mmCIF file with all atom_site columns, C-alpha atoms in Angstrom:
data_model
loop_
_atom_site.group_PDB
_atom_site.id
_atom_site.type_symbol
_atom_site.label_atom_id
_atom_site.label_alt_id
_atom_site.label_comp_id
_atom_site.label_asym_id
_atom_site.label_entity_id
_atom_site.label_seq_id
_atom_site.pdbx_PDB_ins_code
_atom_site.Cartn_x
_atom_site.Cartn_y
_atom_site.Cartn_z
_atom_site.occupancy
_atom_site.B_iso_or_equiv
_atom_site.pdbx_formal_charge
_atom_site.auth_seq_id
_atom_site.auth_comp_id
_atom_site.auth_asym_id
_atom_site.auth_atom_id
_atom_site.pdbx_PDB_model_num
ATOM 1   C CA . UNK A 1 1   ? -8.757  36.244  2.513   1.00 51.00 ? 1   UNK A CA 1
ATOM 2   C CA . UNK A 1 2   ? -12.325 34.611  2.603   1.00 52.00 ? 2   UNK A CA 1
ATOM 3   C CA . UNK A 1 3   ? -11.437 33.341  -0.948  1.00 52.00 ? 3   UNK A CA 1
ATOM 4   C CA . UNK A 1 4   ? -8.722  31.880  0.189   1.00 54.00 ? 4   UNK A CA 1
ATOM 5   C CA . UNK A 1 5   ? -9.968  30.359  3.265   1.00 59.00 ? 5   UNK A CA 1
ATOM 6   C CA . UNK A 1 6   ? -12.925 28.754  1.021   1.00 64.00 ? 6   UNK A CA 1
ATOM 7   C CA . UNK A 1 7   ? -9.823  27.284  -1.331  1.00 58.00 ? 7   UNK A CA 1
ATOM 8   C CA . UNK A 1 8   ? -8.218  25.460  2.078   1.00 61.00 ? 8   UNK A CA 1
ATOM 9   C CA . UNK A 1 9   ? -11.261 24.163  3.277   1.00 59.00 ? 9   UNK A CA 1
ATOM 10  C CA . UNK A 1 10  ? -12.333 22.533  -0.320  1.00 64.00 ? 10  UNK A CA 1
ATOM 11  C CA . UNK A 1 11  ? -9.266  21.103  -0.454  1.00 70.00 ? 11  UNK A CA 1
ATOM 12  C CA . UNK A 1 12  ? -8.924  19.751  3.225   1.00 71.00 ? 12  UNK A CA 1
ATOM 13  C CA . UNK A 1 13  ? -12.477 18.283  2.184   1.00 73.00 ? 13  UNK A CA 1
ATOM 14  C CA . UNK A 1 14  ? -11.355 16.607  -0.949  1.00 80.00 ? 14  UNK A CA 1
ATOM 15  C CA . UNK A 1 15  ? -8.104  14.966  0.768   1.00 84.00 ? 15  UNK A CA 1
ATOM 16  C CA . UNK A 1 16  ? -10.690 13.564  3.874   1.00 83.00 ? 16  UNK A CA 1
ATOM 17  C CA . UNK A 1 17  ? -13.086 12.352  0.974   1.00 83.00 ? 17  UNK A CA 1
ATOM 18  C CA . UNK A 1 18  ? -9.801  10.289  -0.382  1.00 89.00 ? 18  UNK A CA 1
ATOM 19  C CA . UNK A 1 19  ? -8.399  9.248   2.851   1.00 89.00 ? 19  UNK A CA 1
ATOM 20  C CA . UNK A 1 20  ? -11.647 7.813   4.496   1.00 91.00 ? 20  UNK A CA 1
ATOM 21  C CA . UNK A 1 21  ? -12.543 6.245   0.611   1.00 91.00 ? 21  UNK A CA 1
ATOM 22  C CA . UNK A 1 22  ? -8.816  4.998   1.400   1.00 90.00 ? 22  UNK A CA 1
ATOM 23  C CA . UNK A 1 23  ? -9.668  3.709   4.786   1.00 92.00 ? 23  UNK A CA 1
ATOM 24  C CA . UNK A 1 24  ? -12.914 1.927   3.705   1.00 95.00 ? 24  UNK A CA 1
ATOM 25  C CA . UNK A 1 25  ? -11.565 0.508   0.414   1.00 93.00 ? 25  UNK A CA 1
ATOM 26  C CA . UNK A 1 26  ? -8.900  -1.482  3.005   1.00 92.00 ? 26  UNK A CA 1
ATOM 27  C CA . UNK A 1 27  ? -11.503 -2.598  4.922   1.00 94.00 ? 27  UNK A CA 1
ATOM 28  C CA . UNK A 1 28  ? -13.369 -4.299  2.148   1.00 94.00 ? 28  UNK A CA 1
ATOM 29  C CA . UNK A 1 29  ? -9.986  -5.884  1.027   1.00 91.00 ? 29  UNK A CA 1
ATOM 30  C CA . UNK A 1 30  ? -9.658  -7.693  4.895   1.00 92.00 ? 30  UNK A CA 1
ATOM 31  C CA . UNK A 1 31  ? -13.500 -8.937  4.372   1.00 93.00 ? 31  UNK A CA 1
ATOM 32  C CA . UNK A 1 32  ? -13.233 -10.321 1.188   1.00 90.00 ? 32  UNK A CA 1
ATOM 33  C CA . UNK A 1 33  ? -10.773 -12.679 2.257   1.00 86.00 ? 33  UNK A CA 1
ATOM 34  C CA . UNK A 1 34  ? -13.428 -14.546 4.661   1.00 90.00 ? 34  UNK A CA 1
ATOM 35  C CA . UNK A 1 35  ? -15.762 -16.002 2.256   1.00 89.00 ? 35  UNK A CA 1
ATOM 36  C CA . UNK A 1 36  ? -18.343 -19.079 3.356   1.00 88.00 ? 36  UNK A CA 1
ATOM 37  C CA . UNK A 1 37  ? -20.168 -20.800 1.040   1.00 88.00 ? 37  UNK A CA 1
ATOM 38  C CA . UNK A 1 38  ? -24.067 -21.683 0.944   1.00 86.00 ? 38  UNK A CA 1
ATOM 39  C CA . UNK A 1 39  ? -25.796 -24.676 1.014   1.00 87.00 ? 39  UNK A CA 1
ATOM 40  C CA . UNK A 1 40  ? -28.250 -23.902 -2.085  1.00 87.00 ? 40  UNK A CA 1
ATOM 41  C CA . UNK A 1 41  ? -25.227 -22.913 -4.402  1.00 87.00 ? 41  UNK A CA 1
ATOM 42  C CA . UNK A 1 42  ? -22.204 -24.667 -6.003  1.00 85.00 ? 42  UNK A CA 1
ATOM 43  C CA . UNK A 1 43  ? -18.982 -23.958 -3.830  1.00 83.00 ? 43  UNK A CA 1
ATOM 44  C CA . UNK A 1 44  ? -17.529 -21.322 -6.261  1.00 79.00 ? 44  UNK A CA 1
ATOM 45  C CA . UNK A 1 45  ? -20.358 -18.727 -4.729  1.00 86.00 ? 45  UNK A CA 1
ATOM 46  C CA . UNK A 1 46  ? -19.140 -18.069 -1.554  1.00 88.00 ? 46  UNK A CA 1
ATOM 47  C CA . UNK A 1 47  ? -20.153 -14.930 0.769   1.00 92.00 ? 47  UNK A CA 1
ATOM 48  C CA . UNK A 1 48  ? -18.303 -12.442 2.072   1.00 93.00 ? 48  UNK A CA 1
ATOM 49  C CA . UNK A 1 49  ? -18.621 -8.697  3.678   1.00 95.00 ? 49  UNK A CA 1
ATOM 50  C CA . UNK A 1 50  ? -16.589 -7.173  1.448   1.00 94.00 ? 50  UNK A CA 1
ATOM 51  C CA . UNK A 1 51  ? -19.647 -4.550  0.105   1.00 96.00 ? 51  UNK A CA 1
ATOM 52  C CA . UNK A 1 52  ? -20.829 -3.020  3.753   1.00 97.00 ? 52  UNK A CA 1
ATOM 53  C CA . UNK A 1 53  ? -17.881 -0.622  3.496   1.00 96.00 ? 53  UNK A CA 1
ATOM 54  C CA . UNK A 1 54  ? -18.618 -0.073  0.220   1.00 96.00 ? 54  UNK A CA 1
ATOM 55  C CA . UNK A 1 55  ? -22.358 0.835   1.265   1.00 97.00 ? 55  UNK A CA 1
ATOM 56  C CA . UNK A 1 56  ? -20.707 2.833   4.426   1.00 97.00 ? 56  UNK A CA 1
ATOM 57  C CA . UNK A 1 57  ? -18.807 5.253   1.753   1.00 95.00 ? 57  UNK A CA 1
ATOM 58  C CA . UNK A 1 58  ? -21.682 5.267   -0.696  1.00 96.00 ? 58  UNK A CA 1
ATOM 59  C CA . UNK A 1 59  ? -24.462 6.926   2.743   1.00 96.00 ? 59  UNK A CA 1
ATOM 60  C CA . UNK A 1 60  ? -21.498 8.897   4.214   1.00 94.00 ? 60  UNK A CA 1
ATOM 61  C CA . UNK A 1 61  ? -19.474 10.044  1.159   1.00 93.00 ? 61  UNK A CA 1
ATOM 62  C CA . UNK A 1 62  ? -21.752 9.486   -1.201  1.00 93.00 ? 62  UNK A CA 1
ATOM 63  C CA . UNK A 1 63  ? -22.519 7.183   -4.215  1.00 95.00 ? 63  UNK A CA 1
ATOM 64  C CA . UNK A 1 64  ? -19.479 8.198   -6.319  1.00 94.00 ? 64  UNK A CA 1
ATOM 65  C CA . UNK A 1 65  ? -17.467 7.556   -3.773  1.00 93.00 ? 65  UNK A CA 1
ATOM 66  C CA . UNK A 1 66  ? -18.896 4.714   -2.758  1.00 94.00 ? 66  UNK A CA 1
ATOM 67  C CA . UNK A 1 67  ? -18.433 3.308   -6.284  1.00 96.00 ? 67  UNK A CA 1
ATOM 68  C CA . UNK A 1 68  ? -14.926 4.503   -6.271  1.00 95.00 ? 68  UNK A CA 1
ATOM 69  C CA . UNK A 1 69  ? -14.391 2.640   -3.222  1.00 95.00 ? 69  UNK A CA 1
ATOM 70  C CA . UNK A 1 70  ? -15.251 -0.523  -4.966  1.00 95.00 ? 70  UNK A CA 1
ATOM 71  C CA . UNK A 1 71  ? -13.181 -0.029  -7.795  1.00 95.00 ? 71  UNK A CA 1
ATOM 72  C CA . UNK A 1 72  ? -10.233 0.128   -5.229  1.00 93.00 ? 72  UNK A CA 1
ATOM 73  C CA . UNK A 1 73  ? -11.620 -3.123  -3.824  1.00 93.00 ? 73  UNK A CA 1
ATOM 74  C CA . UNK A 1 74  ? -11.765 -4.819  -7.268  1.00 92.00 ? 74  UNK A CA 1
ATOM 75  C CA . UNK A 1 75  ? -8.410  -3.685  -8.056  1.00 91.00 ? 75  UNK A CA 1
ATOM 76  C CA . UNK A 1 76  ? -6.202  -4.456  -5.209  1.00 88.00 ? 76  UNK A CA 1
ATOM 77  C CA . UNK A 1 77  ? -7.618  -7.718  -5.330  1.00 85.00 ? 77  UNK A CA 1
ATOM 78  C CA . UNK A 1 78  ? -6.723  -8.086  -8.623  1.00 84.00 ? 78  UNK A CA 1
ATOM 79  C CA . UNK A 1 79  ? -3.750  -7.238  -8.467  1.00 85.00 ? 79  UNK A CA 1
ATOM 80  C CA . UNK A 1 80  ? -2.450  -9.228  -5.101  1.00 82.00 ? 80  UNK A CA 1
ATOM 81  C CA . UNK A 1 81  ? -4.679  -12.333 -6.667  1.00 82.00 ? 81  UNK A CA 1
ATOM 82  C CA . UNK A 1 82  ? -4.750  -12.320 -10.056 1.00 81.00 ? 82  UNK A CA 1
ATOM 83  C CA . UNK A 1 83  ? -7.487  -13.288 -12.897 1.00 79.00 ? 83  UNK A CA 1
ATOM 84  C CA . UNK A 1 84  ? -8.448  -16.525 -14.158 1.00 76.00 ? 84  UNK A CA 1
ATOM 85  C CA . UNK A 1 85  ? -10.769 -14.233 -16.591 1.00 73.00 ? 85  UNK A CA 1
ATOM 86  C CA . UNK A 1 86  ? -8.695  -11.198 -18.273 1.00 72.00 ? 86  UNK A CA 1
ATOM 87  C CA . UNK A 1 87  ? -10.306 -9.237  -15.590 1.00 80.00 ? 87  UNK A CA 1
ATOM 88  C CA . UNK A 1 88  ? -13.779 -10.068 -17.028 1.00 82.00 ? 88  UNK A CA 1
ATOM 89  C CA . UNK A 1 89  ? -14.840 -11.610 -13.376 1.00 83.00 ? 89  UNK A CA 1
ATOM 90  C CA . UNK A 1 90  ? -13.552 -8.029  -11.572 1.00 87.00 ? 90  UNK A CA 1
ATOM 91  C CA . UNK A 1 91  ? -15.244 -6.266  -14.039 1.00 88.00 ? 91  UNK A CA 1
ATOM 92  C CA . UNK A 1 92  ? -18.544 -8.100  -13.537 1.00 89.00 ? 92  UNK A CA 1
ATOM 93  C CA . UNK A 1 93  ? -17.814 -8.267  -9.944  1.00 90.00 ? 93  UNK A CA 1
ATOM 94  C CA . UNK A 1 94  ? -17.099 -4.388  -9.702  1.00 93.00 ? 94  UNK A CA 1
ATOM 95  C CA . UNK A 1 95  ? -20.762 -4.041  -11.827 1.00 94.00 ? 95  UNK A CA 1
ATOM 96  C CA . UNK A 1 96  ? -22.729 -6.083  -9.221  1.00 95.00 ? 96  UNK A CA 1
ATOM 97  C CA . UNK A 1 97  ? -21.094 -4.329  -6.127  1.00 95.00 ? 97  UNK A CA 1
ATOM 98  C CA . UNK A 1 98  ? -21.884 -1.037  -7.565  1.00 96.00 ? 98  UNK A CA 1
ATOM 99  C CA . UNK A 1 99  ? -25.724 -2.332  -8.556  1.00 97.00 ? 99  UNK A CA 1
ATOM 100 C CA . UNK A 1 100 ? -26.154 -3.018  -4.867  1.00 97.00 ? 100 UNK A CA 1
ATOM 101 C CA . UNK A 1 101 ? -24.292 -0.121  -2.845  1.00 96.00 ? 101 UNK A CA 1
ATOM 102 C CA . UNK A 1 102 ? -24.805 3.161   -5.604  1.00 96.00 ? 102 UNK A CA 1
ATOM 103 C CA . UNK A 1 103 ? -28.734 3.085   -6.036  1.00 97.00 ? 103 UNK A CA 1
ATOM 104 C CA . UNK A 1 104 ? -29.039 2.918   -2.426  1.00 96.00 ? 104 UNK A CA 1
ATOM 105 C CA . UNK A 1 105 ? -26.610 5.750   -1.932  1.00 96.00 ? 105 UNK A CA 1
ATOM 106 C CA . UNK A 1 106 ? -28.418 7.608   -4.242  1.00 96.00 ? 106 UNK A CA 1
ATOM 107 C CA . UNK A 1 107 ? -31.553 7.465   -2.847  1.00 97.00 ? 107 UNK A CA 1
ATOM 108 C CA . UNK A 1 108 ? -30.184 7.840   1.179   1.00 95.00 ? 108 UNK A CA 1
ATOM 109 C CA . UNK A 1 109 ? -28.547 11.276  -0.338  1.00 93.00 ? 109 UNK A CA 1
ATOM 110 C CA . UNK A 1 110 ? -32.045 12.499  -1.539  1.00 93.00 ? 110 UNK A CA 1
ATOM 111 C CA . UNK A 1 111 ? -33.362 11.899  2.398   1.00 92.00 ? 111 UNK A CA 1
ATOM 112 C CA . UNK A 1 112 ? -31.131 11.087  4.726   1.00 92.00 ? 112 UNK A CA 1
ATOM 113 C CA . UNK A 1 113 ? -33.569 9.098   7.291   1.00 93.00 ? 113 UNK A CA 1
ATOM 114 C CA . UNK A 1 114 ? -33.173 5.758   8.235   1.00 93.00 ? 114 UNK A CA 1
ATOM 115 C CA . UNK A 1 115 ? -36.888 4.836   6.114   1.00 95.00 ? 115 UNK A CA 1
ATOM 116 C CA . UNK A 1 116 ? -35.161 6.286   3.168   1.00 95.00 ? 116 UNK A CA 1
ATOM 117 C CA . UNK A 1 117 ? -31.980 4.311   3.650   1.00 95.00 ? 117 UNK A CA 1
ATOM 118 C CA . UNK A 1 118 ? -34.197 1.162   4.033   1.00 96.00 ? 118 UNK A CA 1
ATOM 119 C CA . UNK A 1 119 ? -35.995 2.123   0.801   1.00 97.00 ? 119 UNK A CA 1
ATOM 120 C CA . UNK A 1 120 ? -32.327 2.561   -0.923  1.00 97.00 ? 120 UNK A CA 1
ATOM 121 C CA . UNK A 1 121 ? -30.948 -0.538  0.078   1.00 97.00 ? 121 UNK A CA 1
ATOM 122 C CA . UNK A 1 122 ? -33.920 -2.593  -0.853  1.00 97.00 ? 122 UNK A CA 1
ATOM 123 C CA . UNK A 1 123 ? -33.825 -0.747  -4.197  1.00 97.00 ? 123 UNK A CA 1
ATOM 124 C CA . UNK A 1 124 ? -29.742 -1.593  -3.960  1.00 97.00 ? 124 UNK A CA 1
ATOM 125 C CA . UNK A 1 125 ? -30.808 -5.346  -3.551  1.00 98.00 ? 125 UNK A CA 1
ATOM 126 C CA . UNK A 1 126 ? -33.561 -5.854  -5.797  1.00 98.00 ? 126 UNK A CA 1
ATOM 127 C CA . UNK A 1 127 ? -31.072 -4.099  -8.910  1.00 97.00 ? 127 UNK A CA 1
ATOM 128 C CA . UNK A 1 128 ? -28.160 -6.053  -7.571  1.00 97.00 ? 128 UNK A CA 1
ATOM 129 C CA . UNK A 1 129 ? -29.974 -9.244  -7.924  1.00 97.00 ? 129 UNK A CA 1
ATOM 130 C CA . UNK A 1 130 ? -31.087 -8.817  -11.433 1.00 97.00 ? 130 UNK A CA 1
ATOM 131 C CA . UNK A 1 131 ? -27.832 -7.263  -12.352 1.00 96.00 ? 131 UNK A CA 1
ATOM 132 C CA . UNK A 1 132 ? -26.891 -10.343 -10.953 1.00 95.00 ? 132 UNK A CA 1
ATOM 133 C CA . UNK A 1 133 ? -28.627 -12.976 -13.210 1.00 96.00 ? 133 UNK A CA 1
ATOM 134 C CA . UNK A 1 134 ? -28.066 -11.060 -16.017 1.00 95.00 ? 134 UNK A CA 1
ATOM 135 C CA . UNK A 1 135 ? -24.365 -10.703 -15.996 1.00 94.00 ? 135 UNK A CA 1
ATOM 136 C CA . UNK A 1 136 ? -23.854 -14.800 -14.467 1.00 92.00 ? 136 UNK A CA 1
ATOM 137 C CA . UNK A 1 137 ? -26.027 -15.998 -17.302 1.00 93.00 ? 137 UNK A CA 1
ATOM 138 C CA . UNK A 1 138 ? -24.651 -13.921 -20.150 1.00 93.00 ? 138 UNK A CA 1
ATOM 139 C CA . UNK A 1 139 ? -21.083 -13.092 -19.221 1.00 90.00 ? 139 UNK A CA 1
ATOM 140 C CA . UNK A 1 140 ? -19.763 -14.844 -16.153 1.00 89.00 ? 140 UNK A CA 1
ATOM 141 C CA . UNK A 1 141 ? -20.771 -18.294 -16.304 1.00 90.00 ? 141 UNK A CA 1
ATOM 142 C CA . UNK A 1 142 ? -19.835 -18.556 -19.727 1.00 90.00 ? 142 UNK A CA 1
ATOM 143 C CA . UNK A 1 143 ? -16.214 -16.513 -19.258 1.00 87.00 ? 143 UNK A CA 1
ATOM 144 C CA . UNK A 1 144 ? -15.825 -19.480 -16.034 1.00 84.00 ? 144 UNK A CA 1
ATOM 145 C CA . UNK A 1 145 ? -16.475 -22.152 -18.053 1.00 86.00 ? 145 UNK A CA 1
ATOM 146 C CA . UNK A 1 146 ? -13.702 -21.067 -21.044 1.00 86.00 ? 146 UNK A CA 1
ATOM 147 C CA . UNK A 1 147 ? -11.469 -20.363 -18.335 1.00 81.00 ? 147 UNK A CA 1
ATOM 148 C CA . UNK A 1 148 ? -11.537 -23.335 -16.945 1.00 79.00 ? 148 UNK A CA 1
ATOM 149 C CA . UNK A 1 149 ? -11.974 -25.365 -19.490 1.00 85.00 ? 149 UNK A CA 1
ATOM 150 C CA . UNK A 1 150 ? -15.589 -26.677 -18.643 1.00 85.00 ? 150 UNK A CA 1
ATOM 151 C CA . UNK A 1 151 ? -19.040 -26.564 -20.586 1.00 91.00 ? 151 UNK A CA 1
ATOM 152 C CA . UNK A 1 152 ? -21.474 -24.934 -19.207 1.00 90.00 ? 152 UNK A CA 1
ATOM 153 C CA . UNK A 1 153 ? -22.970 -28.312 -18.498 1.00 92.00 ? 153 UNK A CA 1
ATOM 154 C CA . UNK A 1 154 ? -20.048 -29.194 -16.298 1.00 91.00 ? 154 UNK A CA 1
ATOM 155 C CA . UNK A 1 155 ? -21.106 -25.760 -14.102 1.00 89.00 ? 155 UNK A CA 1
ATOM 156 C CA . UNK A 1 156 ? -25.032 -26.429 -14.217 1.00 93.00 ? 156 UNK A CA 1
ATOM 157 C CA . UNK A 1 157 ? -24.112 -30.380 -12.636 1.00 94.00 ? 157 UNK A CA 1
ATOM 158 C CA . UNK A 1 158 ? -22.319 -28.652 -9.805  1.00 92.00 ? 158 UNK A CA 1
ATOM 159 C CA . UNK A 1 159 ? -25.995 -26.971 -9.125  1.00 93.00 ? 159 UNK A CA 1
ATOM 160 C CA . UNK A 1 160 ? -27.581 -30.029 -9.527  1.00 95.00 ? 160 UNK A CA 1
ATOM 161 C CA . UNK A 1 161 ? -25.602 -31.773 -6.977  1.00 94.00 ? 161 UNK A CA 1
ATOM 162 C CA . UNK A 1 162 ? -26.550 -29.374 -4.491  1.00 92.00 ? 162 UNK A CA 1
ATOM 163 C CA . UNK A 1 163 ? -30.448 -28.495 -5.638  1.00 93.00 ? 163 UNK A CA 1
ATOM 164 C CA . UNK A 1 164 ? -31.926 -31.036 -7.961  1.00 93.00 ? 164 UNK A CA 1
ATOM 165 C CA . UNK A 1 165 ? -34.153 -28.673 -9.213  1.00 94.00 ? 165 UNK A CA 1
ATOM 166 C CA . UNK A 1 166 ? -30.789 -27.112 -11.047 1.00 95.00 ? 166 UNK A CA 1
ATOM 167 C CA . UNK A 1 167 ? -31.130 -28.786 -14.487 1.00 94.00 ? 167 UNK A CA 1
ATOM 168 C CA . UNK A 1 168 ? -30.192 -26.236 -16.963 1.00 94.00 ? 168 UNK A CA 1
ATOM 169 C CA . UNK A 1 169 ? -28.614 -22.357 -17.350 1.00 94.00 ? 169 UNK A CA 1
ATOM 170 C CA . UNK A 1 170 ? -32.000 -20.647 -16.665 1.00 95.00 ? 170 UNK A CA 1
ATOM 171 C CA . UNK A 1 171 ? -32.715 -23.222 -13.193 1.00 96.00 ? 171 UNK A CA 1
ATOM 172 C CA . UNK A 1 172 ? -29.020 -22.936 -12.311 1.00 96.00 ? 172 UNK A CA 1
ATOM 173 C CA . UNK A 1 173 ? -29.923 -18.438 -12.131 1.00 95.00 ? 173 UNK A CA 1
ATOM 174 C CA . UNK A 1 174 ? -33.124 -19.299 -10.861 1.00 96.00 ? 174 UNK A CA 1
ATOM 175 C CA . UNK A 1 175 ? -32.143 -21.526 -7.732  1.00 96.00 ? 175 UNK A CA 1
ATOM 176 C CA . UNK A 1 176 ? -28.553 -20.200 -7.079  1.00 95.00 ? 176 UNK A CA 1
ATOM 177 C CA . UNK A 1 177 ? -27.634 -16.804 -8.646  1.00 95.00 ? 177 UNK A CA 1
ATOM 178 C CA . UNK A 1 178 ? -30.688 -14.995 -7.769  1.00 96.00 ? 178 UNK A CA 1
ATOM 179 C CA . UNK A 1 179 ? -30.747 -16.742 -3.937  1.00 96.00 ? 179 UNK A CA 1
ATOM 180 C CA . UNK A 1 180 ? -27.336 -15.645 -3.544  1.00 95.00 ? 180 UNK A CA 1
ATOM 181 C CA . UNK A 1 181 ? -27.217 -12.328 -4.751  1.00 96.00 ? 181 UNK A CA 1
ATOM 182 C CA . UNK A 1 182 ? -30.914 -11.700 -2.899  1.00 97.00 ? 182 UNK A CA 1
ATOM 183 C CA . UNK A 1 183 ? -28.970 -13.482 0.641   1.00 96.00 ? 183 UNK A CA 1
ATOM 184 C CA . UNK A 1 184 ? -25.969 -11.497 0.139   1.00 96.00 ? 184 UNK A CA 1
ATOM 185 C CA . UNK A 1 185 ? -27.542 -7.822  -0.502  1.00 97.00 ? 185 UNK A CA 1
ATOM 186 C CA . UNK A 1 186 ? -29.640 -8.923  2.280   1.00 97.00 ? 186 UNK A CA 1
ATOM 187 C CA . UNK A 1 187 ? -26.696 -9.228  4.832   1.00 97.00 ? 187 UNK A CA 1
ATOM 188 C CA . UNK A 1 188 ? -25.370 -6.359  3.469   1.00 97.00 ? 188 UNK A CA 1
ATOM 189 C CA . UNK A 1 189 ? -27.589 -4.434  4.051   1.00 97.00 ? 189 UNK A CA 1
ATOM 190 C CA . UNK A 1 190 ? -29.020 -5.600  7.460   1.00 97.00 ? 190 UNK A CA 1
ATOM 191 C CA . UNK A 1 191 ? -25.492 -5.015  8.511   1.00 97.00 ? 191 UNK A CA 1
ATOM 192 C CA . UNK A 1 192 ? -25.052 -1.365  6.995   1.00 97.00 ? 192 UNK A CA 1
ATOM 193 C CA . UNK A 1 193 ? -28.378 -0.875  8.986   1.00 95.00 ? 193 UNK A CA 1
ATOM 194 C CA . UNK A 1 194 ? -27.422 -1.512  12.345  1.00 95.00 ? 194 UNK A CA 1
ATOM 195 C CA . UNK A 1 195 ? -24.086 -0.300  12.696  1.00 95.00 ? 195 UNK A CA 1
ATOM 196 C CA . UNK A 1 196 ? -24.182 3.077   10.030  1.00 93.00 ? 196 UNK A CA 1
ATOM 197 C CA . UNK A 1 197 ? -25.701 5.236   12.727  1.00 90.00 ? 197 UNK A CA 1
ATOM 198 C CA . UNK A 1 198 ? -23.336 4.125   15.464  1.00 90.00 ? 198 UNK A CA 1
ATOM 199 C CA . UNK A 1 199 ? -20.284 5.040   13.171  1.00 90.00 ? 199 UNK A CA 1
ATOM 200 C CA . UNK A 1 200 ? -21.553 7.785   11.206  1.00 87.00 ? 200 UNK A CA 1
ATOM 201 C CA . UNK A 1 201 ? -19.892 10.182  13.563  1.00 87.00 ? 201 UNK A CA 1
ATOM 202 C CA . UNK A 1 202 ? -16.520 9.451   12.481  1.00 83.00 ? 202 UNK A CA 1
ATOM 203 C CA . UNK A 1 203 ? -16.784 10.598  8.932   1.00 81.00 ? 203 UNK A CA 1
ATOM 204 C CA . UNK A 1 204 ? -17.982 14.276  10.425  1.00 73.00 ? 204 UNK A CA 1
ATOM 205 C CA . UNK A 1 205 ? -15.012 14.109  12.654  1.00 58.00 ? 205 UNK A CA 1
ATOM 206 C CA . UNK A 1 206 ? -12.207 17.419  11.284  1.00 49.00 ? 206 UNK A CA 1
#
């Protein structure tokens, strides 16, 4: 009988897991869609909110859940708005996310205060950003401008017009990438801060 009761309560705790990883996933589809771009970058960087449930599921669920939350995220998007990239953008996209919202999941798990969930998400930020550089340098910007039929010329110019100091790959990652990603983990996680407390409750709720 106890056996049995131990069976019903792992599973009731798996299908919560999936429906508030469910729940959290939709969220972060209604934020991506309002986006606003920055001054300091070309328009095709644009900001959105998308990753605070994402860092939400990774302190409450956990990191792999967290991360499986994004994938949802990265997916439904794909598939309700398509790829310009083969899916090399999502995949980067679903990379950086991750870089951001699963290190500081990690290291909230390990102590859940709220100086350890600063210490995560400042960890989540710093990785995100140089995830960040790495993968726009290497794989994104270069992907963009095949797709779209532009040298990578044509994409540092659209820097330049907005930061003069943008006059080649390594200013363009410099001045925009790493300000962007460093801005956007930022907000993130400043966001995640004040309101993870207040809602925590609800993923205890039976």
């Amino acid at each position: 009988m106890e056996a049995k009761t131990t069976v019903q309560t792992i599973r009731k705790s798996r299908v919560k897991v999936i429906v508030q990883t469910g729940m959290l996933a939709a969220i972060s589809i209604i934020l991506m869609l309002f986006e606003f771009p920055l001054p300091f970058a070309p328009s095709f960087y644009e900001i959105d909110l998308s990753e605070v449930p994402v860092m939400v599921g990774c302190f409450a669920l956990g990191p792999v859940a967290g991360a499986a939350i994004e994938l949802v995220k990265i997916l439904l998007n794909f598939v309700v708005t398509g790829t310009d990239t083969a899916g090399v953008g999502e995949l980067a996209n679903f990379i950086i996310g991750c870089a951001l919202c699963v290190p500081a999941g990690i290291i909230y798990k390990r102590n859940r205060t709220r100086k350890s969930a600063l210490i995560g998400m400042i960890a989540g930020v710093l990785v995100m950003t140089a995830a960040g550089c790495i993968i726009n340098a290497f794989v994104l910007l270069p992907v963009y401008s095949t797709a779209f039929g532009m040298p990578i010329d044509a994409l540092v110019g659209m820097g330049t017009a907005v930061n003069p100091a943008i006059n080649s790959l390594t200013t363009f990652v410099i001045f925009a990438v790493a300000p962007f990603n460093l801005l956007k983990g930022a907000i993130v996680s400043a966001v995640v801060f004040l309101i993870y407390k207040k809602i925590s409750p609800i993923f205890r709720m039976h």
